[in-house]
Coordinates of C-alpha atoms (C1' of nucleotides) in Angstrom, one line a residue:
Chain W
M1 CA 41.6 -208.3 33.9
I2 CA 45.3 -208.1 33.3
D3 CA 45.2 -207.9 29.6
R4 CA 43.2 -204.8 30.0
A5 CA 46.0 -203.3 32.1
F6 CA 48.5 -204.0 29.4
A7 CA 46.2 -202.6 26.7
L8 CA 46.1 -199.5 28.8
L9 CA 49.9 -199.2 28.9
T10 CA 50.3 -199.9 25.2
A11 CA 47.9 -197.2 24.4
F12 CA 50.8 -194.8 25.0
T13 CA 53.1 -194.4 22.1
E14 CA 55.7 -192.0 21.0
D15 CA 53.3 -189.4 19.7
R16 CA 50.7 -190.2 22.3
R17 CA 52.7 -189.7 25.5
S18 CA 49.8 -188.3 27.5
L19 CA 46.2 -189.4 27.2
T20 CA 42.9 -188.4 28.8
L21 CA 40.6 -191.0 30.3
A22 CA 38.3 -190.7 27.3
E23 CA 41.1 -191.2 24.9
L24 CA 42.4 -194.2 26.8
S25 CA 38.9 -195.6 26.8
R26 CA 38.6 -195.1 23.0
V27 CA 42.0 -196.4 22.1
T28 CA 41.7 -199.5 24.2
D29 CA 38.0 -199.9 23.3
T30 CA 36.9 -200.3 26.9
P31 CA 34.0 -198.7 28.6
P32 CA 34.9 -195.6 30.5
S33 CA 34.0 -196.9 33.9
T34 CA 36.2 -199.9 33.5
T35 CA 39.0 -197.8 32.2
L36 CA 38.8 -195.4 35.1
R37 CA 38.9 -198.2 37.6
L38 CA 41.9 -199.7 36.0
A39 CA 43.7 -196.4 35.4
R40 CA 43.3 -195.6 39.1
R41 CA 44.9 -198.8 40.1
L42 CA 47.8 -198.1 37.8
V43 CA 48.2 -194.6 39.1
H44 CA 48.0 -195.9 42.7
W45 CA 50.8 -198.3 41.9
G46 CA 52.9 -195.8 39.9
A47 CA 52.7 -197.4 36.5
L48 CA 50.8 -194.3 35.4
E49 CA 50.9 -190.7 36.7
R50 CA 48.8 -187.7 36.0
D51 CA 50.5 -184.7 34.6
A52 CA 49.9 -181.0 35.4
D53 CA 46.8 -181.0 33.1
G54 CA 45.4 -184.2 34.7
R55 CA 46.2 -186.3 31.7
Y56 CA 47.6 -189.7 32.2
V57 CA 51.2 -190.4 31.4
V58 CA 53.5 -193.3 32.0
G59 CA 54.8 -193.3 35.5
L60 CA 58.2 -193.1 37.1
R61 CA 57.7 -196.3 39.1
L62 CA 57.2 -198.3 36.0
W63 CA 60.4 -197.0 34.6
E64 CA 62.1 -197.9 37.8
V65 CA 61.3 -201.5 37.6
A66 CA 61.9 -201.5 33.9
S67 CA 65.4 -200.3 34.6
L68 CA 66.1 -203.8 35.9
A69 CA 65.6 -205.3 32.4
P70 CA 68.8 -207.1 31.7
R71 CA 68.6 -206.7 27.9
A72 CA 67.9 -203.0 28.1
H73 CA 69.2 -201.1 31.0
G74 CA 71.4 -203.9 32.2
L75 CA 73.2 -204.0 28.9
R76 CA 73.3 -200.3 28.7
R77 CA 74.9 -200.0 32.1
V78 CA 77.9 -202.0 30.9
A79 CA 78.0 -200.5 27.4
L80 CA 77.8 -196.8 28.3
P81 CA 81.5 -196.2 29.0
Y82 CA 82.4 -197.8 25.8
M83 CA 79.9 -195.8 24.0
E84 CA 81.4 -192.7 25.6
D85 CA 84.7 -193.6 24.1
L86 CA 83.3 -193.8 20.6
Y87 CA 81.4 -190.7 21.2
E88 CA 84.5 -188.7 22.1
A89 CA 86.2 -190.0 18.9
T90 CA 83.4 -189.0 16.6
H91 CA 81.1 -186.5 18.4
Q92 CA 78.2 -187.5 16.3
H93 CA 75.8 -190.4 17.1
V94 CA 76.6 -193.6 18.9
L95 CA 73.9 -196.3 19.0
L96 CA 73.2 -199.5 20.9
A97 CA 70.4 -201.8 19.9
V98 CA 69.1 -205.3 20.6
R99 CA 66.7 -207.4 18.6
D100 CA 63.1 -207.8 19.7
G101 CA 60.9 -209.8 17.4
T102 CA 61.2 -208.4 13.9
D103 CA 62.7 -205.1 14.9
A104 CA 65.8 -203.7 16.4
L105 CA 65.1 -201.8 19.6
L106 CA 67.2 -198.8 20.3
V107 CA 68.5 -199.2 23.9
E108 CA 70.8 -196.2 24.0
R109 CA 71.9 -193.3 21.9
L110 CA 74.5 -190.7 22.5
S111 CA 74.3 -187.6 20.4
A112 CA 76.0 -184.3 20.3
H113 CA 73.6 -181.4 20.0
T114 CA 75.8 -180.3 17.1
A115 CA 75.1 -183.7 15.5
I116 CA 73.0 -184.1 12.4
D117 CA 69.4 -185.1 12.1
V118 CA 67.6 -186.8 15.0
L119 CA 67.3 -190.4 13.6
Y120 CA 65.6 -192.8 16.0
R121 CA 64.8 -192.3 19.6
V122 CA 65.8 -194.4 22.5
G123 CA 63.1 -196.9 23.2
G124 CA 62.0 -196.8 19.6
R125 CA 62.2 -199.5 17.0
L126 CA 64.3 -199.7 13.8
P127 CA 63.9 -201.9 10.8
L128 CA 66.3 -204.8 10.7
H129 CA 67.1 -204.7 7.0
S130 CA 67.9 -201.1 6.4
T131 CA 69.9 -199.9 9.4
G132 CA 73.4 -200.6 10.5
V133 CA 72.5 -202.1 13.8
G134 CA 69.6 -203.9 12.3
L135 CA 71.7 -205.6 9.7
V136 CA 74.2 -206.7 12.2
L137 CA 71.5 -208.2 14.4
L138 CA 69.9 -209.9 11.4
A139 CA 73.2 -211.2 10.1
H140 CA 73.7 -213.1 13.4
A141 CA 70.2 -214.2 14.0
E142 CA 69.1 -217.9 13.7
P143 CA 68.9 -218.9 10.1
D144 CA 65.2 -219.8 10.3
F145 CA 64.5 -216.3 11.4
Q146 CA 66.6 -214.8 8.7
D147 CA 64.7 -216.8 6.1
E148 CA 61.5 -215.5 7.5
I149 CA 62.6 -212.0 7.1
L150 CA 64.2 -212.6 3.7
G151 CA 60.9 -214.1 2.5
Q152 CA 59.2 -210.8 2.8
A153 CA 59.2 -208.0 0.2
L154 CA 61.6 -205.5 1.6
T155 CA 62.5 -202.0 0.7
H156 CA 65.2 -199.7 1.8
E157 CA 63.3 -197.7 4.4
P158 CA 63.7 -194.0 3.7
E159 CA 64.0 -194.1 -0.1
G160 CA 61.5 -196.8 -0.8
V161 CA 63.9 -198.6 -3.1
P162 CA 63.1 -202.3 -3.3
L163 CA 65.7 -204.6 -2.0
S164 CA 66.2 -208.1 -3.4
S165 CA 66.5 -210.9 -1.0
A166 CA 69.6 -212.2 -2.8
A167 CA 71.4 -208.9 -2.4
L168 CA 70.4 -208.8 1.3
R169 CA 71.7 -212.3 1.7
R170 CA 75.0 -211.3 0.2
S171 CA 75.2 -208.3 2.5
L172 CA 74.5 -210.4 5.6
A173 CA 77.3 -212.8 4.6
E174 CA 79.7 -210.0 4.1
I175 CA 78.7 -208.5 7.5
R176 CA 79.5 -211.9 9.1
S177 CA 82.8 -212.2 7.4
T178 CA 84.0 -208.6 7.9
G179 CA 82.7 -208.2 11.4
V180 CA 81.0 -204.9 10.6
A181 CA 78.0 -203.6 8.7
V182 CA 78.4 -200.4 6.6
V183 CA 75.4 -198.5 5.5
N184 CA 75.7 -195.5 3.3
R185 CA 72.6 -193.4 2.9
A186 CA 71.8 -190.4 0.8
E187 CA 68.4 -189.6 2.3
P188 CA 67.3 -187.6 4.2
V189 CA 70.9 -186.5 4.7
P190 CA 74.1 -188.2 3.4
L191 CA 75.6 -190.3 6.1
H192 CA 77.6 -193.4 6.9
A193 CA 76.7 -195.9 9.6
V194 CA 79.1 -198.5 10.8
A195 CA 77.9 -201.2 13.1
A196 CA 79.5 -204.2 14.9
P197 CA 78.1 -207.1 16.9
V198 CA 78.3 -207.4 20.7
R199 CA 78.5 -210.9 22.1
G200 CA 77.2 -212.1 25.4
A201 CA 78.6 -214.7 27.9
D202 CA 77.8 -217.7 25.7
G203 CA 79.2 -216.2 22.6
E204 CA 75.9 -215.4 20.8
V205 CA 75.2 -211.9 19.5
V206 CA 73.2 -209.9 22.0
A207 CA 73.4 -206.4 20.7
A208 CA 74.8 -204.2 18.0
L209 CA 76.9 -201.1 18.5
S210 CA 77.1 -198.4 15.9
V211 CA 78.3 -194.9 15.0
V212 CA 76.5 -192.7 12.5
V213 CA 78.4 -189.8 11.0
P214 CA 77.5 -187.4 8.2
A215 CA 79.1 -188.1 4.8
G216 CA 82.5 -186.4 4.6
H217 CA 83.0 -186.5 8.4
A218 CA 85.0 -189.7 8.6
E219 CA 85.5 -192.7 6.2
P220 CA 83.8 -195.9 7.2
R221 CA 87.2 -197.5 6.5
V222 CA 88.6 -195.6 9.4
L223 CA 85.6 -196.2 11.7
A224 CA 85.4 -199.9 11.2
P225 CA 88.4 -200.9 13.2
A226 CA 87.4 -198.7 16.1
L227 CA 83.9 -200.2 16.0
R228 CA 85.2 -203.7 15.9
A229 CA 87.6 -203.1 18.8
T230 CA 85.1 -201.3 21.0
A231 CA 82.4 -203.9 20.4
R232 CA 84.9 -206.6 21.2
A233 CA 86.0 -204.9 24.4
L234 CA 82.3 -204.5 25.4
S235 CA 81.7 -208.2 24.6
R236 CA 84.5 -209.1 26.9
S237 CA 83.0 -207.0 29.7
L238 CA 79.8 -208.9 29.2
G239 CA 81.6 -212.2 29.8
A240 CA 82.2 -213.3 26.3
V241 CA 85.1 -215.6 27.1
T242 CA 87.1 -216.4 24.1
A243 CA 88.1 -214.5 21.0
P244 CA 85.3 -213.8 18.6
P245 CA 83.7 -214.9 15.4
A246 CA 86.1 -217.1 13.5
P247 CA 83.8 -216.4 10.6
A248 CA 82.8 -219.4 8.5
P249 CA 84.9 -219.3 5.4
G250 CA 83.0 -218.3 2.3
G251 CA 80.2 -217.0 4.4
L252 CA 78.1 -220.1 4.6
R253 CA 74.6 -219.6 5.5
R254 CA 73.8 -222.3 7.9
R255 CA 76.2 -221.8 10.7
Q256 CA 74.2 -222.6 13.8
Chain T
M1 CA 44.2 -209.8 40.0
I2 CA 46.2 -206.9 39.0
D3 CA 47.9 -206.2 42.3
R4 CA 49.3 -209.6 42.0
A5 CA 50.9 -208.7 38.7
F6 CA 52.5 -205.7 40.2
A7 CA 53.7 -207.6 43.2
L8 CA 55.4 -209.9 40.7
L9 CA 57.1 -207.1 39.0
T10 CA 58.2 -205.5 42.3
A11 CA 59.7 -208.8 43.4
F12 CA 62.6 -207.8 41.1
T13 CA 65.2 -205.6 42.7
E14 CA 68.7 -204.5 42.0
D15 CA 70.2 -207.6 43.6
R16 CA 67.4 -209.9 42.5
R17 CA 67.4 -209.2 38.8
S18 CA 66.4 -212.8 37.9
L19 CA 64.1 -215.1 39.8
T20 CA 62.9 -218.6 39.4
L21 CA 59.2 -219.4 39.7
A22 CA 59.6 -220.7 43.2
E23 CA 61.5 -217.6 44.3
L24 CA 58.8 -215.4 42.8
S25 CA 56.2 -217.5 44.6
R26 CA 58.0 -217.1 47.9
V27 CA 58.8 -213.4 47.6
T28 CA 55.3 -212.5 46.6
D29 CA 53.7 -214.9 49.0
T30 CA 51.5 -216.4 46.3
P31 CA 50.8 -220.1 45.6
P32 CA 52.9 -221.5 42.8
S33 CA 50.0 -222.2 40.6
T34 CA 48.8 -218.7 40.7
T35 CA 52.3 -217.4 40.3
L36 CA 52.9 -219.5 37.2
R37 CA 49.7 -218.5 35.5
L38 CA 50.5 -214.8 36.1
A39 CA 54.1 -215.1 35.1
R40 CA 53.1 -216.7 31.9
R41 CA 50.8 -213.9 31.1
L42 CA 53.5 -211.4 31.8
V43 CA 55.9 -213.3 29.6
H44 CA 53.4 -213.5 26.8
W45 CA 53.0 -209.8 27.0
G46 CA 56.7 -209.1 27.3
A47 CA 56.7 -207.6 30.7
L48 CA 58.9 -210.5 31.8
E49 CA 61.2 -212.7 29.8
R50 CA 63.0 -215.9 30.6
D51 CA 66.8 -215.8 30.4
A52 CA 69.1 -218.6 29.2
D53 CA 68.7 -220.5 32.4
G54 CA 64.9 -220.3 32.3
R55 CA 64.8 -217.7 35.1
Y56 CA 62.4 -214.8 34.9
V57 CA 63.8 -211.4 34.3
V58 CA 62.2 -208.0 33.5
G59 CA 61.3 -207.8 29.9
L60 CA 62.3 -205.6 27.0
R61 CA 58.7 -204.6 26.2
L62 CA 58.1 -203.3 29.6
W63 CA 61.2 -201.2 29.2
E64 CA 59.9 -200.0 25.9
V65 CA 56.7 -198.6 27.2
A66 CA 58.5 -197.3 30.3
S67 CA 60.7 -195.3 28.0
L68 CA 57.7 -193.1 27.3
A69 CA 57.7 -191.9 30.9
P70 CA 58.0 -188.1 30.7
R71 CA 59.6 -187.7 34.0
A72 CA 62.2 -190.3 33.4
H73 CA 63.2 -191.0 29.8
G74 CA 61.4 -188.0 28.4
L75 CA 63.4 -185.7 30.6
R76 CA 66.6 -187.6 30.0
R77 CA 66.2 -187.2 26.3
V78 CA 66.3 -183.5 26.5
A79 CA 69.0 -183.4 29.2
L80 CA 71.5 -185.8 27.7
P81 CA 73.3 -183.3 25.4
Y82 CA 73.7 -180.9 28.3
M83 CA 75.0 -183.7 30.5
E84 CA 77.5 -184.6 27.8
D85 CA 78.8 -181.0 27.9
L86 CA 79.4 -181.3 31.7
Y87 CA 80.9 -184.7 31.2
E88 CA 83.4 -183.4 28.7
A89 CA 84.5 -180.7 31.1
T90 CA 84.9 -183.0 34.1
H91 CA 85.2 -186.5 32.9
Q92 CA 83.9 -187.9 36.1
H93 CA 80.3 -188.4 37.1
V94 CA 77.3 -186.4 35.8
L95 CA 73.9 -187.1 37.5
L96 CA 70.3 -186.3 36.7
A97 CA 67.7 -187.1 39.3
V98 CA 64.0 -186.4 40.0
R99 CA 62.0 -186.6 43.2
D100 CA 59.7 -189.5 43.8
G101 CA 58.1 -189.7 47.2
T102 CA 60.7 -189.4 49.9
D103 CA 63.6 -190.3 47.6
A104 CA 65.5 -189.0 44.7
L105 CA 65.4 -191.3 41.7
L106 CA 68.5 -191.4 39.5
V107 CA 67.3 -190.9 36.0
E108 CA 70.7 -190.7 34.2
R109 CA 74.3 -191.0 35.0
L110 CA 77.3 -190.5 32.8
S111 CA 80.5 -191.9 34.2
A112 CA 84.0 -192.3 32.8
H113 CA 85.4 -195.8 33.4
T114 CA 88.4 -194.0 34.8
A115 CA 86.1 -192.3 37.3
I116 CA 86.0 -193.0 41.0
D117 CA 83.7 -195.3 42.9
V118 CA 80.4 -196.4 41.5
L119 CA 78.0 -194.4 43.6
Y120 CA 74.4 -195.0 42.7
R121 CA 73.0 -196.8 39.7
V122 CA 70.6 -195.4 37.1
G123 CA 67.1 -196.4 38.2
G124 CA 68.1 -196.5 41.8
R125 CA 67.1 -194.3 44.7
L126 CA 69.1 -191.7 46.7
P127 CA 68.3 -190.1 50.0
L128 CA 67.1 -186.6 49.8
H129 CA 69.0 -185.2 52.7
S130 CA 72.6 -186.3 52.1
T131 CA 73.2 -186.1 48.4
G132 CA 73.7 -183.1 46.1
V133 CA 70.8 -183.8 43.9
G134 CA 68.6 -184.8 46.8
L135 CA 69.3 -181.6 48.7
V136 CA 68.4 -179.5 45.6
L137 CA 65.2 -181.4 45.2
L138 CA 64.3 -181.1 48.8
A139 CA 65.2 -177.4 48.9
H140 CA 62.7 -176.7 46.2
A141 CA 59.9 -179.0 47.3
E142 CA 56.7 -177.9 48.9
P143 CA 57.2 -176.5 52.4
D144 CA 54.8 -179.1 53.9
F145 CA 56.8 -181.9 52.4
Q146 CA 60.1 -180.3 53.7
D147 CA 58.6 -180.2 57.2
E148 CA 57.7 -183.8 57.0
I149 CA 61.3 -184.8 56.1
L150 CA 62.8 -182.4 58.6
G151 CA 60.6 -183.9 61.3
Q152 CA 62.4 -187.2 61.0
A153 CA 65.7 -188.1 62.7
L154 CA 68.2 -187.8 59.9
T155 CA 71.8 -188.9 59.6
H156 CA 74.4 -188.2 57.0
E157 CA 74.1 -191.4 55.0
P158 CA 77.5 -193.0 54.7
E159 CA 79.1 -191.8 57.9
G160 CA 76.1 -192.2 60.1
V161 CA 76.7 -188.8 61.7
P162 CA 73.4 -187.3 63.0
L163 CA 72.1 -184.2 61.2
S164 CA 70.2 -181.6 63.1
S165 CA 67.0 -180.4 61.4
A166 CA 68.1 -176.8 62.1
A167 CA 71.3 -177.3 60.2
L168 CA 69.5 -178.9 57.4
R169 CA 67.1 -176.1 57.2
R170 CA 69.9 -173.7 57.0
S171 CA 71.5 -175.7 54.2
L172 CA 68.3 -175.7 52.2
A173 CA 68.0 -172.0 52.5
E174 CA 71.5 -171.5 51.3
I175 CA 70.9 -173.9 48.4
R176 CA 67.9 -171.8 47.4
S177 CA 69.8 -168.5 47.6
T178 CA 73.0 -169.6 45.9
G179 CA 71.3 -171.7 43.3
V180 CA 73.5 -174.7 43.9
A181 CA 74.0 -177.4 46.5
V182 CA 77.6 -178.3 47.5
V183 CA 78.3 -181.5 49.3
N184 CA 81.7 -182.5 50.5
R185 CA 82.2 -186.0 51.6
A186 CA 85.1 -187.9 53.1
E187 CA 83.6 -191.4 53.1
P188 CA 84.0 -193.7 51.3
V189 CA 86.3 -191.6 49.2
P190 CA 86.8 -187.9 49.4
L191 CA 84.7 -186.1 46.9
H192 CA 82.8 -183.0 46.0
A193 CA 79.3 -182.9 44.6
V194 CA 77.8 -179.8 43.1
A195 CA 74.1 -179.8 42.1
A196 CA 71.7 -177.3 40.6
P197 CA 67.9 -177.3 40.0
V198 CA 66.3 -177.8 36.7
R199 CA 63.0 -176.1 36.1
G200 CA 60.1 -177.2 33.9
A201 CA 57.6 -175.2 31.8
D202 CA 55.8 -173.7 34.7
G203 CA 58.9 -172.7 36.6
E204 CA 58.8 -175.4 39.3
V205 CA 61.8 -177.5 39.9
V206 CA 61.4 -180.9 38.1
A207 CA 64.9 -182.3 38.4
A208 CA 68.4 -181.8 39.7
L209 CA 71.6 -181.9 37.7
S210 CA 74.9 -182.6 39.4
V211 CA 78.6 -183.4 38.9
V212 CA 80.6 -185.5 41.3
V213 CA 84.3 -185.3 41.3
P214 CA 87.1 -186.6 43.6
A215 CA 88.5 -184.2 46.1
G216 CA 91.4 -182.3 44.5
H217 CA 90.1 -182.7 41.0
A218 CA 88.3 -179.4 40.7
E219 CA 87.1 -176.9 43.3
P220 CA 83.3 -176.6 43.8
R221 CA 83.8 -172.9 43.4
V222 CA 84.8 -173.5 39.8
L223 CA 82.1 -176.1 39.1
A224 CA 79.2 -174.1 40.5
P225 CA 79.0 -171.6 37.7
A226 CA 79.1 -174.3 35.1
L227 CA 76.4 -176.2 36.9
R228 CA 74.2 -173.2 37.2
A229 CA 74.6 -172.3 33.6
T230 CA 74.0 -175.8 32.3
A231 CA 71.0 -176.4 34.5
R232 CA 69.6 -173.1 33.3
A233 CA 70.2 -173.9 29.7
L234 CA 68.5 -177.2 30.2
S235 CA 65.6 -175.5 31.9
R236 CA 65.2 -173.3 28.9
S237 CA 65.0 -176.3 26.7
L238 CA 62.3 -177.7 28.9
G239 CA 60.2 -174.6 28.3
A240 CA 61.0 -172.7 31.4
V241 CA 60.0 -169.3 30.0
T242 CA 61.5 -166.5 32.1
A243 CA 64.8 -166.1 33.8
P244 CA 65.1 -168.3 36.9
P245 CA 64.9 -168.3 40.7
A246 CA 65.0 -164.7 41.8
P247 CA 65.6 -166.2 45.3
A248 CA 63.5 -164.8 48.1
P249 CA 65.8 -162.4 50.0
G250 CA 66.9 -163.8 53.3
G251 CA 65.9 -167.3 52.3
L252 CA 62.4 -167.2 53.6
R253 CA 60.9 -170.6 54.1
R254 CA 57.4 -170.2 52.9
R255 CA 57.7 -169.3 49.3
Q256 CA 54.9 -171.1 47.6
Chain H
dG1 C1' 22.6 -169.8 28.5
dA2 C1' 22.2 -174.3 26.6
dT3 C1' 24.7 -178.3 25.0
dC4 C1' 28.1 -181.6 24.5
dG5 C1' 31.7 -184.4 26.2
dC6 C1' 34.3 -185.8 29.9
dA7 C1' 35.3 -187.7 34.6
dT8 C1' 33.2 -190.1 38.0
dG9 C1' 30.0 -193.0 41.4
dC10 C1' 27.0 -196.9 41.9
dC11 C1' 25.4 -201.7 41.7
dA12 C1' 23.4 -206.2 40.2
dT13 C1' 25.1 -209.6 37.1
dT14 C1' 28.5 -212.6 35.4
dC15 C1' 32.7 -214.3 34.2
dA16 C1' 37.3 -215.2 35.3
dA17 C1' 40.8 -215.7 39.0
dT18 C1' 42.1 -218.7 42.8
dG19 C1' 44.8 -222.3 45.1
dG20 C1' 44.7 -227.1 46.7
dA21 C1' 46.1 -231.6 45.3
dA22 C1' 48.2 -234.6 42.0
dT23 C1' 51.8 -235.3 38.4
dT24 C1' 55.9 -234.9 35.9
dC25 C1' 60.5 -233.3 35.5
dC26 C1' 65.2 -232.4 36.8
dG27 C1' 69.3 -232.2 39.5
dC28 C1' 71.8 -233.8 43.4
dC29 C1' 73.4 -236.9 46.9
dT30 C1' 74.4 -241.5 48.5
Chain F
dA1 C1' 72.4 -246.6 39.4
dG2 C1' 69.0 -245.6 42.3
dG3 C1' 66.2 -242.7 44.9
dC4 C1' 65.2 -238.4 47.2
dG5 C1' 63.6 -233.4 47.2
dG6 C1' 62.4 -229.4 45.2
dA7 C1' 60.7 -227.2 41.3
dA8 C1' 57.6 -226.6 37.4
dT9 C1' 53.4 -227.7 35.6
dT10 C1' 48.3 -229.4 35.0
dC11 C1' 43.6 -229.7 36.4
dC12 C1' 39.3 -228.4 38.4
dA13 C1' 35.5 -227.1 41.6
dT14 C1' 34.9 -223.0 44.3
dT15 C1' 34.6 -218.3 45.1
dG16 C1' 35.3 -213.8 44.8
dA17 C1' 36.3 -209.9 42.1
dA18 C1' 35.9 -207.6 37.5
dT19 C1' 32.4 -205.8 34.5
dG20 C1' 29.8 -202.1 32.1
dG21 C1' 25.2 -199.9 31.8
dC22 C1' 23.2 -196.0 33.7
dA23 C1' 22.9 -191.8 36.2
dT24 C1' 25.2 -187.6 38.0
dG25 C1' 28.1 -183.6 38.3
dC26 C1' 31.3 -180.6 36.0
dG27 C1' 33.5 -177.6 32.7
dA28 C1' 34.2 -175.9 28.3
dT29 C1' 32.4 -174.4 24.0
dC30 C1' 29.3 -172.2 20.6

DNA sequence: GATCGCATGCCATTCAATGGAATTCCGCCT
DNA sequence: AGGCGGAATTCCATTGAATGGCATGCGATC
């Protein structure tokens, strides 16, 4: 069965990058014989591989076809040179994320090894309501979806401070009108994040671009124009025809 | 059936990034009803998505799990900062590739937008015998595998010039003894490629790191030490314990 | 040296995949 | 407008493949 195969693949996570057959069997709640048969098929095809210790790991061939995903690698391909430009200017972190369900998915990250703290990993998920890229994506999502998120009890992620839905709504409006999201964080290390929307061919926001710098490194005021300009240039490369937002005056909620 | 599912996924290629159901059906030689059922399952799971036109494309979720592949994204994660260093020095192309079967698979590429010609894409395959990274990987592959490759009729890829197996064997020996591969190419645009091996925890070569610059930009002589040093630093990050190669004197063929 | 857990092979049962035919939908050409 | 052709989709009886319990061999651990 095919759901079994996917269950096998999803058994792998960031902190479970390699699994034995027995582990796979337990995690997916499948009898060992079935698991073995399936794992073999996947190995044969290249979706899984066995590492030096005989443990199962995600395979190169799966990555190869996944590299054709337009919203991930396809986007990245176009964005990377622009990200490099930002990277050279800041020499800290440059992030590119798209929305998937109720999370932001980090599609690319450039980081100097002299840069601060490791943040999120490429391929990992970020909360929408407490990161720069997340806020940008949320601010430009369909209103219905925004309501759904706003209806939940939210907290600022690392600190655990509760976040009122009214305050968040105000933030989103401001993000739409200014064209950037600015997040200042004290924990775990003081930093500024500045993020801007990236638009696709039909004008809708398809991704968010961001830089993250330690507090004192550069003022968000200075970074914002660079972010806006770079995101706009990237949008143009993606086929976004006309000039951008033309933000609804007063930050009206229902725009779409 | 699960092979059907993989057939569906492999129907996507670089120049077929999006497919309609009918196209999928034709390419995989599967009846439309079966194809539809399967495609739906894959969409449900996130391995496929439908784009704005309703065409099927590779999905974000597949990319997400694929980002756990140790030999692809896992490697890249460690390598990227080192690649950045090389990139800053040359501002052209920096490549990272691993071997998969009889090809090199390009795991990462940094390129300035001012850089020359587009070469190969990330996620794409390169020939082993006529690229810098490929030669490095081939030179450090198991002897049996080398023989297999050497037994074939080979040509230098872009020019179509035949390549004698004796000459290639000599090249491989030199690559092993010098620690770098140097490829000078006239077609389609004059360029130099310099590549060096990256070693994993148990000392075997797991990847190849390379820079590609236009002829006249920088001499391979100058680039080689930088490549060797960076590849070695990267190897150390990967857990390669001891100092590297200690090349077999005289470039003996059977080393393993 | 014995035991436990893991990887693996085997096989009768059963359940789910299969694809042909019919239907609807949509875009294009006349 | 009208109608044609291809694509997407539904349905269902048939068939063929997935299933998992059990037994075996293997290796590590106490």
